[in-house]
Amino acid sequence: MAGSGAGIEAGTGEETWEEWNPTEDSLRPLRGRHRVGKQRSGGVARSGAVLGVGMIAAVGAGGMATAQDRDPAAVSMPDLASAAGAVKDLPGHLPDAEQLPGIGDLISDHADSADGADGTAADSVAARAPLTQAGLSADEAAGGRTDAGEALRARILAQAEQQQSEADTTAREQAAQRAAEQAATAAKKQAAADEKAEAERKREAAEEKKRKAAAERRAKLARAYTAPLASFQLSAGFGQAGGRWQNDHTGQDFAAPNGTPVKAIHSGTVKEAGWAGSYGYRIVLKLADGTELWFCHLSSMTRSAGEKVSTGDVIGRVGSTGNSTGPHLHVEVRPGGGTPIAPLPWLRDKGVKV
């Protein structure tokens, strides 16, 4: 019959029957020692969430593996009775989710923040936490164990995106502040340059005004002053030394032919007209400001003392009287009737071309 085996008992010739155990006869005993490994920290993790946290802590935010994606581990077949007992006892050795390193605090923070009116506190905690410590909610830790790795991955990615957004916002604000500072600096420099340009323009305008005023003054003086001769050649100058003079030359000589008309350089009053020793015939013309003009070595005089003359009036003629070696006009300029000064600069300052 099925499930039994037959044999012939020795000496009797009768067949004996005994029960057949298929497990004992058909299965080979397993070699080696087989047992279920236990986790040192208190037991195997309850779900793929523990595996996901461990892998994230190992590789950081650079990679992510889920409970569904990990490679199957190679295991050997244990004794069925021993395996059944180990599986039956396994739940008692597993730790609670709150006791797992890095997970308990996150679940506790999430549970505390869930008591508020909204979820802003939880989001703020998750945003500030390091990427490798992104927390799971209590519901994610307690239920949905097979999707815990994916949930943690999504939380880390969301946290990274939020931190990147905050960094971009900060960078934009800093760039805007730098641009504003640069614009303010450029505006300051431009204002300083404009102020300098305006000051330079005013200075040039003032100088131009001054030049025009001087030109107008010289033009006016030119109408009030004139050269003593219409045609002449400059000869001995002021301060020149020579054997013909007791001291250095005290005036300016204008060489011209004998009899050339001598004109009044400016309007004034004839103070003296007559012989003056080494000066020959001399006319002294006193101006309104007290300056005396001496016209010496004249061959003749056409004005007398006390007469008033105007600019350009003829007062005498060129000669070679007194201490002279040839026809010329000797002119001296004595401010206030005192010590003589160089005639040429004085005449040029009055607009006279000499």
PDB file of C-alpha atoms in Angstrom, residues 114 198 305 326:
ATOM      1  CA  ALA A 114       2.229  67.949  14.700  1.00  0.00           C
ATOM      2  CA  GLU A 198      32.343 122.564 -12.848  1.00  0.00           C
ATOM      3  CA  ALA A 305      55.780 175.403 -18.201  1.00  0.00           C
ATOM      4  CA  GLY A 326      73.990 161.873 -31.831  1.00  0.00           C
TER       5      GLY A 326
END
